[in-house]
mmCIF file of C-alpha atoms in Angstrom:
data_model
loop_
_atom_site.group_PDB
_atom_site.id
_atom_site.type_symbol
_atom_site.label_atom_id
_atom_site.label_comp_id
_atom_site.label_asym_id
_atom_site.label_seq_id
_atom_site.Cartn_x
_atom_site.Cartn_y
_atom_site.Cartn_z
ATOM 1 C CA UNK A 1 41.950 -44.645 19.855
ATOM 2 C CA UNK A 2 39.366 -46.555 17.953
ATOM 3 C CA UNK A 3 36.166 -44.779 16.289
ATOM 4 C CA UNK A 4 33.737 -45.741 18.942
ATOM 5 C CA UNK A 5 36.118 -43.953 21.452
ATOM 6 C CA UNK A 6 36.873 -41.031 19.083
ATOM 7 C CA UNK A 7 33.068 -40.293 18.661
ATOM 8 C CA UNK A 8 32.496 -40.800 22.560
ATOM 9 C CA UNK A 9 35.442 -38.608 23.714
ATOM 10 C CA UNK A 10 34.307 -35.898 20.795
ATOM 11 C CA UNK A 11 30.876 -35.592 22.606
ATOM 12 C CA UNK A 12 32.199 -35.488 26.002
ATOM 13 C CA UNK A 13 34.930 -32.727 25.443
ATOM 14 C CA UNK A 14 32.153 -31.094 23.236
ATOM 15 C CA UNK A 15 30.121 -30.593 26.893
ATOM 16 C CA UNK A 16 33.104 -29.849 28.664
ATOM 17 C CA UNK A 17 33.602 -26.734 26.345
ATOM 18 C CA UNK A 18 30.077 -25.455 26.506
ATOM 19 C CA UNK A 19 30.622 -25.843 30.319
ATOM 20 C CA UNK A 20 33.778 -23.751 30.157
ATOM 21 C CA UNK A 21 32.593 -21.272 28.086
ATOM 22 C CA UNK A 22 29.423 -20.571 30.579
ATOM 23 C CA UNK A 23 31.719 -20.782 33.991
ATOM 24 C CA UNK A 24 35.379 -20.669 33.136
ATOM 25 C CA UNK A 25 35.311 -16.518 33.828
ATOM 26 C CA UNK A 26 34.139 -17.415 37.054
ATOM 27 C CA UNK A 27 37.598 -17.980 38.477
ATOM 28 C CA UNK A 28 40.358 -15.163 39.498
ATOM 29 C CA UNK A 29 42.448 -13.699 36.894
ATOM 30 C CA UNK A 30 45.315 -15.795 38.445
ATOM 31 C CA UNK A 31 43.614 -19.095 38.982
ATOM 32 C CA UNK A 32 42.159 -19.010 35.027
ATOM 33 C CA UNK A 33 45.333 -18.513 33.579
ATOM 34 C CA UNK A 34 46.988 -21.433 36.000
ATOM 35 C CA UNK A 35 44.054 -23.722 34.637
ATOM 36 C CA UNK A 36 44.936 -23.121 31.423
ATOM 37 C CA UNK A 37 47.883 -23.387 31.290
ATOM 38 C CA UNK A 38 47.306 -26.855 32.715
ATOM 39 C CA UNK A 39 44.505 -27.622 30.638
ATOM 40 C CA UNK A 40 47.059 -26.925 27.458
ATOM 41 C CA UNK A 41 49.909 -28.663 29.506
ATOM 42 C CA UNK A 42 47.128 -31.730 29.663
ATOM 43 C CA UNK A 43 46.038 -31.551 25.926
ATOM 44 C CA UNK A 44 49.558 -31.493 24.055
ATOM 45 C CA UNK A 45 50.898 -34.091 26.387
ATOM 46 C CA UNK A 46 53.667 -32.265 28.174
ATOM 47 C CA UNK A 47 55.081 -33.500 31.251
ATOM 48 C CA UNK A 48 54.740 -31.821 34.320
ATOM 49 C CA UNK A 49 58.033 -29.847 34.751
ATOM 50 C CA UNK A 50 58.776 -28.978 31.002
ATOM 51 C CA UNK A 51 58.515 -25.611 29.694
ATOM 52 C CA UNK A 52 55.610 -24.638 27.613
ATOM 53 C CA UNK A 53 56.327 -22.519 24.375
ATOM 54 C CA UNK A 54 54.627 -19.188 25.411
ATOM 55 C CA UNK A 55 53.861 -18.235 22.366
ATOM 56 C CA UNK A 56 51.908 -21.456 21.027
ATOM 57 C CA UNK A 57 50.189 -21.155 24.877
ATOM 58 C CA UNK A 58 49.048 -17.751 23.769
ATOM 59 C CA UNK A 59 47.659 -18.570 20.243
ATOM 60 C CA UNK A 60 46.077 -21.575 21.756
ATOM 61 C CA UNK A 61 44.161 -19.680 24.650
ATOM 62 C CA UNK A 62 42.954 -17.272 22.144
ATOM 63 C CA UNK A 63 41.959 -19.669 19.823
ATOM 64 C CA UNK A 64 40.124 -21.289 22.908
ATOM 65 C CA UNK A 65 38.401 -18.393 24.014
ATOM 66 C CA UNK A 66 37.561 -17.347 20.405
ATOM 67 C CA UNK A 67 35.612 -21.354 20.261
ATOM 68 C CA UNK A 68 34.067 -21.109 23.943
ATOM 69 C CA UNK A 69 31.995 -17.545 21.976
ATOM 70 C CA UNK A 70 30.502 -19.970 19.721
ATOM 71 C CA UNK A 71 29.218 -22.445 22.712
ATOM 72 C CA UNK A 72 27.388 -20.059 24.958
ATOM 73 C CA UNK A 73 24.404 -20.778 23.527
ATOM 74 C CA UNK A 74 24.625 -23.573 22.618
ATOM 75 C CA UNK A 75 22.765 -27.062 24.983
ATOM 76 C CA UNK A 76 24.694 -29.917 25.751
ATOM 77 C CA UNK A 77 24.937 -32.841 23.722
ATOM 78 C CA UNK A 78 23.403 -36.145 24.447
ATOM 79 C CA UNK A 79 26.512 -38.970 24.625
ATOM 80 C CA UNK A 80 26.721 -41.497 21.968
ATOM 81 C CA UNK A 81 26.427 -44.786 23.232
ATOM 82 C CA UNK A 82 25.756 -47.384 21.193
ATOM 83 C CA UNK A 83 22.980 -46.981 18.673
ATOM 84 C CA UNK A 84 21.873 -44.642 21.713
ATOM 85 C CA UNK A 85 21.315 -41.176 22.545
ATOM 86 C CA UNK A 86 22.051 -40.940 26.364
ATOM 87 C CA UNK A 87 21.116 -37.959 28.337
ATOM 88 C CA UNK A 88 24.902 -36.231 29.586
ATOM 89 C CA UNK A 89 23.568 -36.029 33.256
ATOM 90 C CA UNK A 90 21.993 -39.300 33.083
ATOM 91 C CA UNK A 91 25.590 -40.914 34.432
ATOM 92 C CA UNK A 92 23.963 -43.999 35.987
ATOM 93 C CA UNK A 93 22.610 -45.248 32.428
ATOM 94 C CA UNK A 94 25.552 -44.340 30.294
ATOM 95 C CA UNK A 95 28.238 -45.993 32.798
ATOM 96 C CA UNK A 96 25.856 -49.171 32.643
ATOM 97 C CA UNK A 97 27.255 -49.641 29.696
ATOM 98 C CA UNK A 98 31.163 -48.222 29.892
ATOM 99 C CA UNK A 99 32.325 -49.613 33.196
ATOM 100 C CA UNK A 100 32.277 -53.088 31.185
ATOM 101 C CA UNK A 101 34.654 -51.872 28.952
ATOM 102 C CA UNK A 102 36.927 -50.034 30.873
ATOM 103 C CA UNK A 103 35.944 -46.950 30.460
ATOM 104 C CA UNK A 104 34.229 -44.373 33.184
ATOM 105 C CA UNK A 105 32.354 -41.304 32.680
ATOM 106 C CA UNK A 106 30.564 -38.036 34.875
ATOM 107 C CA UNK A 107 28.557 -35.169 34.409
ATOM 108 C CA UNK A 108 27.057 -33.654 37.308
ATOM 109 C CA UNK A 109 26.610 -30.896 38.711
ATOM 110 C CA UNK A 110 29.500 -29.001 40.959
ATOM 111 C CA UNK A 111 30.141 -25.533 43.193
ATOM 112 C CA UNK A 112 28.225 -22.362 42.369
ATOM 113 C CA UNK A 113 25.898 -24.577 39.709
ATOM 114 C CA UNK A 114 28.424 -25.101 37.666
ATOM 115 C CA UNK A 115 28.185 -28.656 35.024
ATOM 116 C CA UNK A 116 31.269 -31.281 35.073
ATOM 117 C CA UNK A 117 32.072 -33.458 32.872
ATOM 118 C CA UNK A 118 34.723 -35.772 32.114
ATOM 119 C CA UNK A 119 35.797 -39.933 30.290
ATOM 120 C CA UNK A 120 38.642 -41.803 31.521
ATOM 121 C CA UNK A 121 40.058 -45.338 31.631
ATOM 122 C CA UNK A 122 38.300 -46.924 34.782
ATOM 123 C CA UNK A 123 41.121 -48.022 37.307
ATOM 124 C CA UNK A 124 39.399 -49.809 40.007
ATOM 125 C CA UNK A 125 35.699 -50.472 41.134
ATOM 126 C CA UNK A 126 35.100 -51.224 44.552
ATOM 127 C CA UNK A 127 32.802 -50.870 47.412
ATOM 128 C CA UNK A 128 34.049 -48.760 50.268
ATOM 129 C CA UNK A 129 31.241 -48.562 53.573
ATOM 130 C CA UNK A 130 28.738 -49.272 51.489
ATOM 131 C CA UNK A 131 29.257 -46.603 48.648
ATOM 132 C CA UNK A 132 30.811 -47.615 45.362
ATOM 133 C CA UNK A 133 33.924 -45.933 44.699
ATOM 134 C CA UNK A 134 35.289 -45.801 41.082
ATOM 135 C CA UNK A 135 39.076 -44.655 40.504
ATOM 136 C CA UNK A 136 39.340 -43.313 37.071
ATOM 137 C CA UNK A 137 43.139 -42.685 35.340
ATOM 138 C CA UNK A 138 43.950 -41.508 32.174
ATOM 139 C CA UNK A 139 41.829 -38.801 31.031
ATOM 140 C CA UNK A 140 40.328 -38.706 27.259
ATOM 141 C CA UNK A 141 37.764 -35.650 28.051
ATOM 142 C CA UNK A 142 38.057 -33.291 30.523
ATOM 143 C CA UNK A 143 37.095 -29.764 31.284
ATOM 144 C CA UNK A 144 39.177 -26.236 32.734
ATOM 145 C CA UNK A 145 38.168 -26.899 36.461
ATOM 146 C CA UNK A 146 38.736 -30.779 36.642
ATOM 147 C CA UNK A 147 37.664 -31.840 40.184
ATOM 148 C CA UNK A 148 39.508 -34.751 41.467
ATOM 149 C CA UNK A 149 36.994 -36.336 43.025
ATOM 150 C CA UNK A 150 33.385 -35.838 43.354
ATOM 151 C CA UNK A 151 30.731 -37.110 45.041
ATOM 152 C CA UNK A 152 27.255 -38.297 42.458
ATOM 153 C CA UNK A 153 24.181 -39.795 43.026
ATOM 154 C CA UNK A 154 25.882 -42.045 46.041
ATOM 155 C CA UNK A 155 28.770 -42.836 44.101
ATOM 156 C CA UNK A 156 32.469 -41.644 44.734
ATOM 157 C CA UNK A 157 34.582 -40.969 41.629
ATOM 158 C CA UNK A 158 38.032 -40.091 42.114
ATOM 159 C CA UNK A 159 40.356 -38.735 39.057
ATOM 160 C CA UNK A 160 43.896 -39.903 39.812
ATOM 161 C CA UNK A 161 44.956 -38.199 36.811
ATOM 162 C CA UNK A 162 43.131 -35.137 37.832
ATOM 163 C CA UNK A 163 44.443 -35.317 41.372
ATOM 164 C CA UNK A 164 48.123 -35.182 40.258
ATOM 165 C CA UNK A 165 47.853 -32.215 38.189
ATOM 166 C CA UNK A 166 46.223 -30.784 40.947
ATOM 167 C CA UNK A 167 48.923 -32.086 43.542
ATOM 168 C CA UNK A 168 51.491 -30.526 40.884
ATOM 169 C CA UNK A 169 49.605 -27.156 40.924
ATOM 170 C CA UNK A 170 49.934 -27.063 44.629
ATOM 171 C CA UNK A 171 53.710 -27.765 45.009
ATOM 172 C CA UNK A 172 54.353 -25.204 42.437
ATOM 173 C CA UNK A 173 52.429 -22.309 43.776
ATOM 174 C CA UNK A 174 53.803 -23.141 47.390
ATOM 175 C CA UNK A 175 57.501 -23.161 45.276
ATOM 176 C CA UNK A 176 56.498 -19.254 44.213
ATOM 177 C CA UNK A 177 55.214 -18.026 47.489
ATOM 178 C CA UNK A 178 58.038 -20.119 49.810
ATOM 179 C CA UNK A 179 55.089 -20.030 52.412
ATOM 180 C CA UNK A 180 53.138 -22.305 54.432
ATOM 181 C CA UNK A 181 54.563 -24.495 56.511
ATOM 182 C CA UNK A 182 51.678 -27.404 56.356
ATOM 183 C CA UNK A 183 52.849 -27.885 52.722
ATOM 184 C CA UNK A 184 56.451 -27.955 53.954
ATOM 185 C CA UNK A 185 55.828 -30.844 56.373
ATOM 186 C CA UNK A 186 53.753 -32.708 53.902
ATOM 187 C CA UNK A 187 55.957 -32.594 51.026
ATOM 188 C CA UNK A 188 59.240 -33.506 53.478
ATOM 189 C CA UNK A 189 57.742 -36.955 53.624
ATOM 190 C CA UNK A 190 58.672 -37.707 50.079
ATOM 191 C CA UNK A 191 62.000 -37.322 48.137
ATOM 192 C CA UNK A 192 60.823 -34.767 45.089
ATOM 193 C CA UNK A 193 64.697 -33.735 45.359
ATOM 194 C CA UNK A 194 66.343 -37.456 44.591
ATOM 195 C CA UNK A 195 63.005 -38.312 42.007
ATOM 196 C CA UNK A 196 60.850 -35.966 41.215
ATOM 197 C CA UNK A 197 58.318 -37.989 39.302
ATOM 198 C CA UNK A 198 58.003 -41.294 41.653
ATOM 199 C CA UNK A 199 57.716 -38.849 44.160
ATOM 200 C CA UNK A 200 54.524 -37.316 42.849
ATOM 201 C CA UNK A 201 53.482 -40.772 42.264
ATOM 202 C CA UNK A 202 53.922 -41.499 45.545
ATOM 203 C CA UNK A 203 51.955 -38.745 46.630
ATOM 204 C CA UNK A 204 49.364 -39.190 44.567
ATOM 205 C CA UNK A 205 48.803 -42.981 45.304
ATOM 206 C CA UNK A 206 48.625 -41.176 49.165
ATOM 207 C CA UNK A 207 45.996 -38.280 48.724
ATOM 208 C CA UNK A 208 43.741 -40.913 46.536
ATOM 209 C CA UNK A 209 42.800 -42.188 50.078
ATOM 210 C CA UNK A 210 42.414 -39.283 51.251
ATOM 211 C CA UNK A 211 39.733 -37.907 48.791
ATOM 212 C CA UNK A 212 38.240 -41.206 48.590
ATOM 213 C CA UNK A 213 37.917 -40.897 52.154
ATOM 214 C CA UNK A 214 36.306 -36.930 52.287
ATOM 215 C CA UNK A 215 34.104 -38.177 50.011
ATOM 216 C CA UNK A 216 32.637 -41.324 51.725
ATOM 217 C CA UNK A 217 32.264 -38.642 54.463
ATOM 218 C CA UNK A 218 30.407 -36.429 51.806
ATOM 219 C CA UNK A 219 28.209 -39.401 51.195
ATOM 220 C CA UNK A 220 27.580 -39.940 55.368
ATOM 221 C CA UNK A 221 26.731 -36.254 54.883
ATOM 222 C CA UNK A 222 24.150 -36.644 52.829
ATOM 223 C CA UNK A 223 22.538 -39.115 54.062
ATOM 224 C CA UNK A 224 21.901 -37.289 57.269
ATOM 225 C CA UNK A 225 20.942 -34.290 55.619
ATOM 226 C CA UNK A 226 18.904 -35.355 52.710
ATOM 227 C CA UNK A 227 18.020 -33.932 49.621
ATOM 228 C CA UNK A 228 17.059 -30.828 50.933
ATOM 229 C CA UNK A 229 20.633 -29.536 51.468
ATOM 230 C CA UNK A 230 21.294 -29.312 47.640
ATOM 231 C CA UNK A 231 17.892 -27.605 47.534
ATOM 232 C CA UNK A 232 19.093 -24.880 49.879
ATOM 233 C CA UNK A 233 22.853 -24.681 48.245
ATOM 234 C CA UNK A 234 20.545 -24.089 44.860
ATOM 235 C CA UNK A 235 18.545 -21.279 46.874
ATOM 236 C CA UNK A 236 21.366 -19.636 47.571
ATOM 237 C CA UNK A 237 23.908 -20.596 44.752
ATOM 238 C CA UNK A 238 26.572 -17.996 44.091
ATOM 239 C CA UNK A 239 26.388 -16.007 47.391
ATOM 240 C CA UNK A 240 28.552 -15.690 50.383
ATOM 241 C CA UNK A 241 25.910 -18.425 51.883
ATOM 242 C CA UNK A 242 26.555 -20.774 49.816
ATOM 243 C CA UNK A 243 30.615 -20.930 50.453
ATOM 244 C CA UNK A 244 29.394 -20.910 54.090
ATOM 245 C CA UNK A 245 27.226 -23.953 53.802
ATOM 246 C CA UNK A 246 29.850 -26.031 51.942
ATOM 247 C CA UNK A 247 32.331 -25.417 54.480
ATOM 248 C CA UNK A 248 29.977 -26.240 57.240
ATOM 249 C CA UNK A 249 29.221 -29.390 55.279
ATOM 250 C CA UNK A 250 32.850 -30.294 54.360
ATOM 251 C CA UNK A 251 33.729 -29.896 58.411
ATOM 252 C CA UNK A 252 30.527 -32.630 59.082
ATOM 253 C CA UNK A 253 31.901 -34.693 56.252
ATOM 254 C CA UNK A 254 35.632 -34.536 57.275
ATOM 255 C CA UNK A 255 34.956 -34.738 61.281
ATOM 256 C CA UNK A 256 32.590 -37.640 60.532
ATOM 257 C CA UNK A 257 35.065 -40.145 58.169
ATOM 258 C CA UNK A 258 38.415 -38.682 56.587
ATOM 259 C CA UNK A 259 39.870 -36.680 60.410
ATOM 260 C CA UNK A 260 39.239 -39.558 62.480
ATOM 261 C CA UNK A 261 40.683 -42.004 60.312
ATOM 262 C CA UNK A 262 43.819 -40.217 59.266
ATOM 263 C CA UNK A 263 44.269 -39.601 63.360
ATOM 264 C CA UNK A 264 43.533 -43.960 63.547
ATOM 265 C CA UNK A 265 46.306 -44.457 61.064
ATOM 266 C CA UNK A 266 48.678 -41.729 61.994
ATOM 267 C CA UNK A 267 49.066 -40.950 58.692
ATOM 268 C CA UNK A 268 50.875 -37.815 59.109
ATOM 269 C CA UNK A 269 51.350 -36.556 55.361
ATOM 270 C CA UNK A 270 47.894 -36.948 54.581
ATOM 271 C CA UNK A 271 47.341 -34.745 57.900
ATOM 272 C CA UNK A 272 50.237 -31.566 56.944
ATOM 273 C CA UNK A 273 48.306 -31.966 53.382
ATOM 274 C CA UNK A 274 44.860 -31.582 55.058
ATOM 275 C CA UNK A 275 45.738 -28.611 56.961
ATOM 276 C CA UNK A 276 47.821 -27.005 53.880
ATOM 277 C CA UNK A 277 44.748 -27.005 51.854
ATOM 278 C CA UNK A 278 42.475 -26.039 54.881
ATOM 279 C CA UNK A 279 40.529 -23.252 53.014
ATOM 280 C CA UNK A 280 40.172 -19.578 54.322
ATOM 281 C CA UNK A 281 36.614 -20.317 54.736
ATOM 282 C CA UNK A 282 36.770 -23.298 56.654
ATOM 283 C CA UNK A 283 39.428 -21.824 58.530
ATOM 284 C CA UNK A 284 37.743 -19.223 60.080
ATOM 285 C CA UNK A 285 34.684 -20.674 60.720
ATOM 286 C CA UNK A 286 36.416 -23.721 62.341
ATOM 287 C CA UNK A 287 39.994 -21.704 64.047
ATOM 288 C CA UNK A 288 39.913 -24.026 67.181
ATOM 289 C CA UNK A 289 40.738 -27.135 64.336
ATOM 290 C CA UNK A 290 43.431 -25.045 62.956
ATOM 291 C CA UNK A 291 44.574 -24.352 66.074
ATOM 292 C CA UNK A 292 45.083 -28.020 67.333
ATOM 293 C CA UNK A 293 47.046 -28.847 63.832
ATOM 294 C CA UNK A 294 49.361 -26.107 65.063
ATOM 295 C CA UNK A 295 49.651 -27.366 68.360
ATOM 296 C CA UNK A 296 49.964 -30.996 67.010
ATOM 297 C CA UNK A 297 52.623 -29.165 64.778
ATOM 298 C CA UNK A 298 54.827 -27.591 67.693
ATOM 299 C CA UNK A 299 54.800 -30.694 70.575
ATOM 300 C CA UNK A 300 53.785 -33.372 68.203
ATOM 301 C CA UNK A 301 50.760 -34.445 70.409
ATOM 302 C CA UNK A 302 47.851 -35.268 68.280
ATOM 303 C CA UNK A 303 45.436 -35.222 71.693
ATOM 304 C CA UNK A 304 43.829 -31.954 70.983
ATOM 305 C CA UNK A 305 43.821 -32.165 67.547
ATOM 306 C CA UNK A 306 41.480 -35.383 67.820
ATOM 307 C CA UNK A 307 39.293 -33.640 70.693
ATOM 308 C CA UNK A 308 38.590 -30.784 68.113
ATOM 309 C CA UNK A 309 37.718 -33.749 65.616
ATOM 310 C CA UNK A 310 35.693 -35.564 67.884
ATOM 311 C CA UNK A 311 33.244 -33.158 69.290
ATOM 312 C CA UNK A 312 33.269 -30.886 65.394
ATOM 313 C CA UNK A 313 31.138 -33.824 64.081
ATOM 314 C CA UNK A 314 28.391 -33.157 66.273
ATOM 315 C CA UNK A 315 28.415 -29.449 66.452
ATOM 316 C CA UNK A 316 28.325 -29.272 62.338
ATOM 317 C CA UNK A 317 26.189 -31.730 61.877
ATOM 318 C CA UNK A 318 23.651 -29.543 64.337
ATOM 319 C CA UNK A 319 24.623 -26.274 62.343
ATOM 320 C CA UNK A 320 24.163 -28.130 59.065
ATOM 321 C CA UNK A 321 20.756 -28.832 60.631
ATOM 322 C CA UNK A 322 20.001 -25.697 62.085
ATOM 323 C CA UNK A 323 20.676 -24.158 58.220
ATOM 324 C CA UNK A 324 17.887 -26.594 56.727
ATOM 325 C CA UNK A 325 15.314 -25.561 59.140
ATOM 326 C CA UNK A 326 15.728 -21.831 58.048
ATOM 327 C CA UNK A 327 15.883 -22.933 54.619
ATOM 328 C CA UNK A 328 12.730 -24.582 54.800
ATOM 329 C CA UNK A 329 10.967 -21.815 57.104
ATOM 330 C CA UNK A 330 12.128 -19.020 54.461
ATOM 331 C CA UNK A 331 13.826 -20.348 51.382
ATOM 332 C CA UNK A 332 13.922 -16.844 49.648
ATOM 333 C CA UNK A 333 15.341 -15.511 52.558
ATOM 334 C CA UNK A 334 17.727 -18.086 54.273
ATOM 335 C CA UNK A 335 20.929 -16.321 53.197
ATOM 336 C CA UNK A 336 21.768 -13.915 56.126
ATOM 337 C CA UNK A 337 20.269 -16.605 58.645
ATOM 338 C CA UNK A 338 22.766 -19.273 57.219
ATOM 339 C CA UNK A 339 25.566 -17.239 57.829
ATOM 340 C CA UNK A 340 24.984 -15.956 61.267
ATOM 341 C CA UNK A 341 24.929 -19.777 62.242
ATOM 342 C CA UNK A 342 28.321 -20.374 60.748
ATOM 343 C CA UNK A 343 30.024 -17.290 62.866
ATOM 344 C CA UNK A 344 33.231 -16.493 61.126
ATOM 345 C CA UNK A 345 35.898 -15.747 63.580
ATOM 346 C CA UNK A 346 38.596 -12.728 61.653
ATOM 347 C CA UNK A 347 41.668 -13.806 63.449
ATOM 348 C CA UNK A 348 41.675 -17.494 62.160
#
């Protein structure tokens, strides 16, 4: 790594642990210790299925934790760039200059208000309806929660490297709890038993369409919505609300582009993946979707499944809309009214 890179990837992780040490408690018990354990797994190079030393793990997260005490307080750094000072949520300016080299950076600004940052070797740069979409691989700075894919400012960035780990967090959990049969299905379309590693590969090269493809629909999203939706998710950041609004918006956003194209291209393993991953929330505020996947799952018909697809864009979208207009009639008291519009069925 030359110096210029060294300095650059020092300032990045530098925001990445102020960012962790303000939000990394916000996770479960269980879901903070998987992270970092992955987050060590990712900074002493260890491949995926090789046993970490539990002891160094230990020292290392208490070392961690003991640094993250002297952040809290700290403000994040401006990024080095050149004989610049670039603001770190100015990503526009301060890719202007790395995409030329190779190089690809974000910091923006996530779930529940929380910052992300990361730098990585750019993969590809291309335009997908209308939206620039930048693949990023290998990671040089990176923080505990690691998105794989984000939408910023109109622009789509999708971490492969990010999206792996996160592919290999998902195949081991559903190895502890033996449950869920969407991850079954999905995962019988490649051979982890015969190759384990081109298998993930595989995978991975799979569900990079599929974010990329959520996230143009993010991007549709938005612009029918405006700038007032991240206005109201701000209004009502941390609360029940808020989880309700983003699953309202991920429904518009995944009935609108990633659904209907997955149904176009039949592209089954991206579909068992979907529906694996189809969060509680989402789940029971959208049961008649997870009920087609089942159906689709039992007679192999995908009819209803699309029907459920086809008329969900318009009825979120109107929801989504129906939450702005009580935003913007009561924005300090919008909460309760959001969620009544999003009914949440218990049975899901």
């Amino acid at each position: 790594m030359d110096n210029n890179l060294q300095a650059l990837s020092t300032a990045v992780q530098h925001n990445c642990d102020i960012a962790d040490a303000l939000h990394a408690r916000n996770f479960t018990l269980c879901t903070y210790l998987l992270k970092m354990r992955e987050l060590y797994r990712w900074e002493k190079g260890y491949p995926f299925q090789a046993s970490l030393p539990k002891d160094e793990l230990g020292e290392w997260m208490a070392r961690r934790e003991q640094r993250w005490e002297g952040l809290e307080d700290q403000s994040y750094a401006p990024i080095p760039i050149g004989n610049a000072e670039l603001d770190p949520f100015d990503t526009d300016a301060i890719n202007r200059v790395l995409l030329p080299t190779g190089l690809v950076y974000s910091g923006g600004v996530g779930g529940r208000s929380t910052p992300h940052f990361f730098l990585a070797d750019l993969l590809s740069a291309e335009q997908r309806d209308g939206f620039p979409v930048l693949v990023a691989n290998n990671e040089h700075a990176r923080d505990l929660a690691a998105p794989p894919a984000m939408m910023l400012g109109g622009t789509v960035f999708v971490r492969r490297e990010s999206l792996r780990r996160m592919l290999w967090e998902k195949i081991e959990e559903w190895h502890w709890k033996k449950k869920g049969s969407a991850m079954a299905r999905s995962l019988g379309h490649y051979d982890f038993e015969q190759d384990f590693t081109a298998a993930l590969e595989q995978m991975t090269d799979t569900e990079t369409e599929s974010v990329i493809l959520h996230e143009i629909g993010e991007c549709h999203a938005g612009a029918q919505l405006g700038p007032d939706w991240n206005d109201m998710l701000a209004a009502v950041s941390g609360s029940r609300a808020e989880v309700v609004a983003r699953a309202v918006r991920d429904h518009v956003a995944d009935c609108s582009v990633a659904l209907p194209r997955l149904l176009e291209r039949h592209n089954t393993a991206s579909l068992h993946f979907y529906f694996a991953n189809f969060t509680a929330m989402r789940r029971s505020t959208f049961p008649e979707l997870n009920e087609a996947y089942r159906r689709w799952a039992d007679d192999g018909q995908l009819a209803a499944l699309g029907k459920e697809v086809e008329t969900g864009k318009d009825r979120w979208t109107a929801t989504a809309r129906k939450m702005l207009d009580s935003y913007r009639q009561a924005p300090d008291s919008c909460a309760n009214q959001i969620i009544e519009l999003a009914p949440i069925s218990c049975g899901a």
